Tab-separated table of C-alpha atoms in Angstrom:
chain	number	residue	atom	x	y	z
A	1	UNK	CA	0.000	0.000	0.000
A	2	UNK	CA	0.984	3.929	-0.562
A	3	UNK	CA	1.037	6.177	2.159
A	4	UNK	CA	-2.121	6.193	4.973
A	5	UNK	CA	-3.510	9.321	4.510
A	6	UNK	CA	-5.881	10.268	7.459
A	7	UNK	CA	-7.072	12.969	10.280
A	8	UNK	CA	-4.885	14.688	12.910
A	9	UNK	CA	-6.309	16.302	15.461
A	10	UNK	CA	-5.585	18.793	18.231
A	11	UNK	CA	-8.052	18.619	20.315
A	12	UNK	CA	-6.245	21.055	23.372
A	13	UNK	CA	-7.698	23.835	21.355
A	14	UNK	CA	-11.100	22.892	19.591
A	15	UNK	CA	-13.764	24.829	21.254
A	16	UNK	CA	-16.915	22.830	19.982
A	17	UNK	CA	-17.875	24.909	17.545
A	18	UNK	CA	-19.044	22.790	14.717
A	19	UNK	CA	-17.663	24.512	11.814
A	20	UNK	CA	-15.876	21.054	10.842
A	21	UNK	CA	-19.111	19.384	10.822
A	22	UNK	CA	-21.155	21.992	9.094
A	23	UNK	CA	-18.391	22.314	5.679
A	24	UNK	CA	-18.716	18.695	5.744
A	25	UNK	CA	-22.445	18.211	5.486
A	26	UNK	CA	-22.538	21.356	3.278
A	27	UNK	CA	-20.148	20.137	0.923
A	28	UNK	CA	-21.555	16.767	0.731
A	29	UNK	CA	-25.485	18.032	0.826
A	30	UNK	CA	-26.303	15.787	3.461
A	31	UNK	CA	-29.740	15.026	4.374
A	32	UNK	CA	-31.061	16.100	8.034
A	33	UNK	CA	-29.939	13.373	10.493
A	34	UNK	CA	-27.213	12.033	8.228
A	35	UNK	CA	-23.672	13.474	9.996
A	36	UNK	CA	-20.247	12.469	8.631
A	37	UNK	CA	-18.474	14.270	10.776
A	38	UNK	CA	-19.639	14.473	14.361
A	39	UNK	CA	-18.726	16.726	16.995
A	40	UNK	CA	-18.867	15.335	20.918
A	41	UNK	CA	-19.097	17.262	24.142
A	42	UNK	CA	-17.458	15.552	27.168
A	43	UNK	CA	-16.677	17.554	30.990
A	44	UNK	CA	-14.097	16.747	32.656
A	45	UNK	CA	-12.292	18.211	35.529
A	46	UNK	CA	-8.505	19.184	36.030
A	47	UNK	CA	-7.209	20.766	38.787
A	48	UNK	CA	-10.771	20.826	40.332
A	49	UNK	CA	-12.202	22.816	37.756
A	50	UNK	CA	-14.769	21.394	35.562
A	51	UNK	CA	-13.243	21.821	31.971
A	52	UNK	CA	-15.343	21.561	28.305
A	53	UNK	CA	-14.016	18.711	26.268
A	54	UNK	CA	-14.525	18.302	22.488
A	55	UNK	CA	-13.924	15.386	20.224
A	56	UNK	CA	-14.278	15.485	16.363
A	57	UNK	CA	-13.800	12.328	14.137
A	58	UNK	CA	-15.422	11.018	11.201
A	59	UNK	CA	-14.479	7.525	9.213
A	60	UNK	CA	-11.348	6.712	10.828
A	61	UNK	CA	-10.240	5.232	7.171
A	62	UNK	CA	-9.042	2.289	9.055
A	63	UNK	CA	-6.297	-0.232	8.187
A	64	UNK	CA	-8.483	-3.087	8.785
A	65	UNK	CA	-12.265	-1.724	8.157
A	66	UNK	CA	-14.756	-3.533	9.560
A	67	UNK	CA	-17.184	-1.517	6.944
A	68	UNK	CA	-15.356	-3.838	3.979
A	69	UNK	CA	-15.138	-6.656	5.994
A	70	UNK	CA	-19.157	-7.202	6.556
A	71	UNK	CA	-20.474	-5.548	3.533
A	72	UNK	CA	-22.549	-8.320	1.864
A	73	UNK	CA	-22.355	-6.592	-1.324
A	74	UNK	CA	-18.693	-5.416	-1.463
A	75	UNK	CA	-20.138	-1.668	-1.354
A	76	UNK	CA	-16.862	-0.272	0.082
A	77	UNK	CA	-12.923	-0.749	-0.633
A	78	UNK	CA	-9.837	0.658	0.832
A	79	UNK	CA	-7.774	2.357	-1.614
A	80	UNK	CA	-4.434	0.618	-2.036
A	81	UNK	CA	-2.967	4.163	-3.295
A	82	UNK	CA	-3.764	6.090	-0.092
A	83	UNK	CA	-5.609	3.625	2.072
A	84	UNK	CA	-8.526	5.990	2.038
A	85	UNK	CA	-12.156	3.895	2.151
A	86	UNK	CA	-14.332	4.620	-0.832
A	87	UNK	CA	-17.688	3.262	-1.100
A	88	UNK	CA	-19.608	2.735	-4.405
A	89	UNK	CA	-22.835	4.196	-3.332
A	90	UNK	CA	-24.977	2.506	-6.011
A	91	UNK	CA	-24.044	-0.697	-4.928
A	92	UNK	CA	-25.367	-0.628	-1.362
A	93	UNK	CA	-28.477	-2.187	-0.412
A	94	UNK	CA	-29.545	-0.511	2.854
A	95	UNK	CA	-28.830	-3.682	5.111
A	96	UNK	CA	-27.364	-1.349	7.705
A	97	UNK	CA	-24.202	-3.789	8.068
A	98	UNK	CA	-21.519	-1.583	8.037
A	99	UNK	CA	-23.695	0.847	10.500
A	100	UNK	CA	-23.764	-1.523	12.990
A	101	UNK	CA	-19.952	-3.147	12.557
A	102	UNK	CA	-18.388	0.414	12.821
A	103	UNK	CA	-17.170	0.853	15.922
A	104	UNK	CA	-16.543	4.594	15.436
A	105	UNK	CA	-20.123	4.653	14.745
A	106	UNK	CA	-18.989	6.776	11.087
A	107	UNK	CA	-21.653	5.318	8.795
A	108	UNK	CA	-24.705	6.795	8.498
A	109	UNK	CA	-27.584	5.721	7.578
A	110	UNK	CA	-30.416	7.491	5.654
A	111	UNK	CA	-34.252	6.235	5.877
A	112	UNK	CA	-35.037	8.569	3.234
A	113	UNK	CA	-33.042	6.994	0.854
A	114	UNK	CA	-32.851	3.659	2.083
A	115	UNK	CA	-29.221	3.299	1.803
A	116	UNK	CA	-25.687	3.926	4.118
A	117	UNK	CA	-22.982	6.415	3.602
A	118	UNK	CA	-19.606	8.038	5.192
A	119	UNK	CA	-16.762	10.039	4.768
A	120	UNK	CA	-14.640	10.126	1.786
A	121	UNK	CA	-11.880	12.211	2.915
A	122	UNK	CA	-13.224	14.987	0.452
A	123	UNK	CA	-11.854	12.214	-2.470
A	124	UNK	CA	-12.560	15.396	-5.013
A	125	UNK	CA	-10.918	18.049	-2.808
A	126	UNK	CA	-7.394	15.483	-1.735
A	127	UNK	CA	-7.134	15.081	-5.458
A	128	UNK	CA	-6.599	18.280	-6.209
A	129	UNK	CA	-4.579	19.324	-3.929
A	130	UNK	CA	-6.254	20.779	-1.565
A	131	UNK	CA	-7.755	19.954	1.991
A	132	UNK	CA	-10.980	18.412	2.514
A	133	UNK	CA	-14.297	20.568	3.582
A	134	UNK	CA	-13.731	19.678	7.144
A	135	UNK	CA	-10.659	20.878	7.388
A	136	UNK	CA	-10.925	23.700	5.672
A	137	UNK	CA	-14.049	24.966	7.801
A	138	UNK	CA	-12.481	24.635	11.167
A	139	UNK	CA	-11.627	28.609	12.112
A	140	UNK	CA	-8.684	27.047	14.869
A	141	UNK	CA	-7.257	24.756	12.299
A	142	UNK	CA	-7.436	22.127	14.902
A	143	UNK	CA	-8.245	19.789	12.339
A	144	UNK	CA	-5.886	18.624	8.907
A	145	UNK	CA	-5.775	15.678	6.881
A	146	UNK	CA	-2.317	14.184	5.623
A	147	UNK	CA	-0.182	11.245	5.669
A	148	UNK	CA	-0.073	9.145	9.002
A	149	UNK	CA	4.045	8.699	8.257
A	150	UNK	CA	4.263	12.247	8.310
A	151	UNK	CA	2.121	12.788	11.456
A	152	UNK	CA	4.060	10.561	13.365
A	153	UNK	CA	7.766	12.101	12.325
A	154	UNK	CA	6.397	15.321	13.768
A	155	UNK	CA	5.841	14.081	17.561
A	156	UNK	CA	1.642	12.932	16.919
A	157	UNK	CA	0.134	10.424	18.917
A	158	UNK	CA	-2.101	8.026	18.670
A	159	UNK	CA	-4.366	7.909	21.366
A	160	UNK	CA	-5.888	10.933	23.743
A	161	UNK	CA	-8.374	11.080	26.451
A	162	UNK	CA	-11.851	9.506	25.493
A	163	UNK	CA	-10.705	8.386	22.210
A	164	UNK	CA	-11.827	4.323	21.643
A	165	UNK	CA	-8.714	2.449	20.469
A	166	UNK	CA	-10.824	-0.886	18.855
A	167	UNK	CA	-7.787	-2.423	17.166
A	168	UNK	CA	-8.619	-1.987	13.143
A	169	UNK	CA	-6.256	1.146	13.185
A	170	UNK	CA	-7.909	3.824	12.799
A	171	UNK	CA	-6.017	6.747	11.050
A	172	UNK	CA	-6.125	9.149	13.115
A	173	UNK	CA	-3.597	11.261	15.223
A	174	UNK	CA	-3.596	13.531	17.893
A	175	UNK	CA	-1.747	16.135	19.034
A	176	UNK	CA	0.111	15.657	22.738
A	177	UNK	CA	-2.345	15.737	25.788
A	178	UNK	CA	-1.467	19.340	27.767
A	179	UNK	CA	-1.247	19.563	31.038
């Protein structure tokens, strides 16, 4: 495979506000109820003060996708290029498979149109050259896409508070925890 190309996230400075999530479902003219990108809201206290946490993700473009692995119909595929996880919308059937197998809970599924969905990394927008929606809507830049080699030569991790490691790999790094 090429180069993983996922999410890094600093999530010391996100303050919630949804812009992330908003490009995305603007860019994608998403249906009400169908979110790609979710934001979370978590309190937590440090130094006995209670303290706002916020969590963004989306598909986690995992190395091992449990999406591709229970699709009945082979609706999705993981890029061997980037690694990124494509699915051929016309070929799902609405069995809600890959819904329920995500454990990132980054499928969505719409009873409108009968059929499942996700991220795409902004496919369009990575090839040509520039960042996807998501990234580009977030006003603290908290948020970028890029390779996970690169990530990890500049000091990312992969795991911060509240995050679910599940073991299929997600790609997705964080920025160190402050103090």
């Amino acid at each position: 495979m090429g180069k993983q190309v996922g999410f890094y996230y600093n999530q010391n400075y996100c303050i919630g506000c949804q812009a992330c999530e908003t490009a995305c479902k603007n860019k994608n003219k998403l249906d009400v109820g169908i979110r790609w990108r979710v934001v979370e809201h978590s309190e937590t206290t440090v130094n006995g003060r209670q303290v706002d946490r916020y969590f963004t993700h989306a598909c986690m473009h995992c190395e091992k996708p449990a999406c591709v692995a229970t699709c009945p119909v082979k609706a999705y595929s993981k890029r061997a290029k980037d690694g990124i996880v494509v699915q051929d919308y016309e070929k799902c059937v609405g069995c809600g498979a890959c819904v329920n197998a995500c454990p990132y809970k980054a499928v969505s599924f719409s009873r409108k149109k009968l059929k499942a969905s996700k991220c795409n990394l902004c496919l369009d927008y990575l090839q040509q050259g520039e960042a996807p929606a998501c990234v580009r809507g977030c006003p603290l830049q908290v948020l970028k896409a890029g390779t996970i080699s690169a990530m990890d030569k500049e000091g990312a991790v992969k795991e911060c508070k509240g995050f679910l490691q599940t073991g299929s790999g997600p790609s997705i790094r964080f920025a160190p925890e402050k103090r």
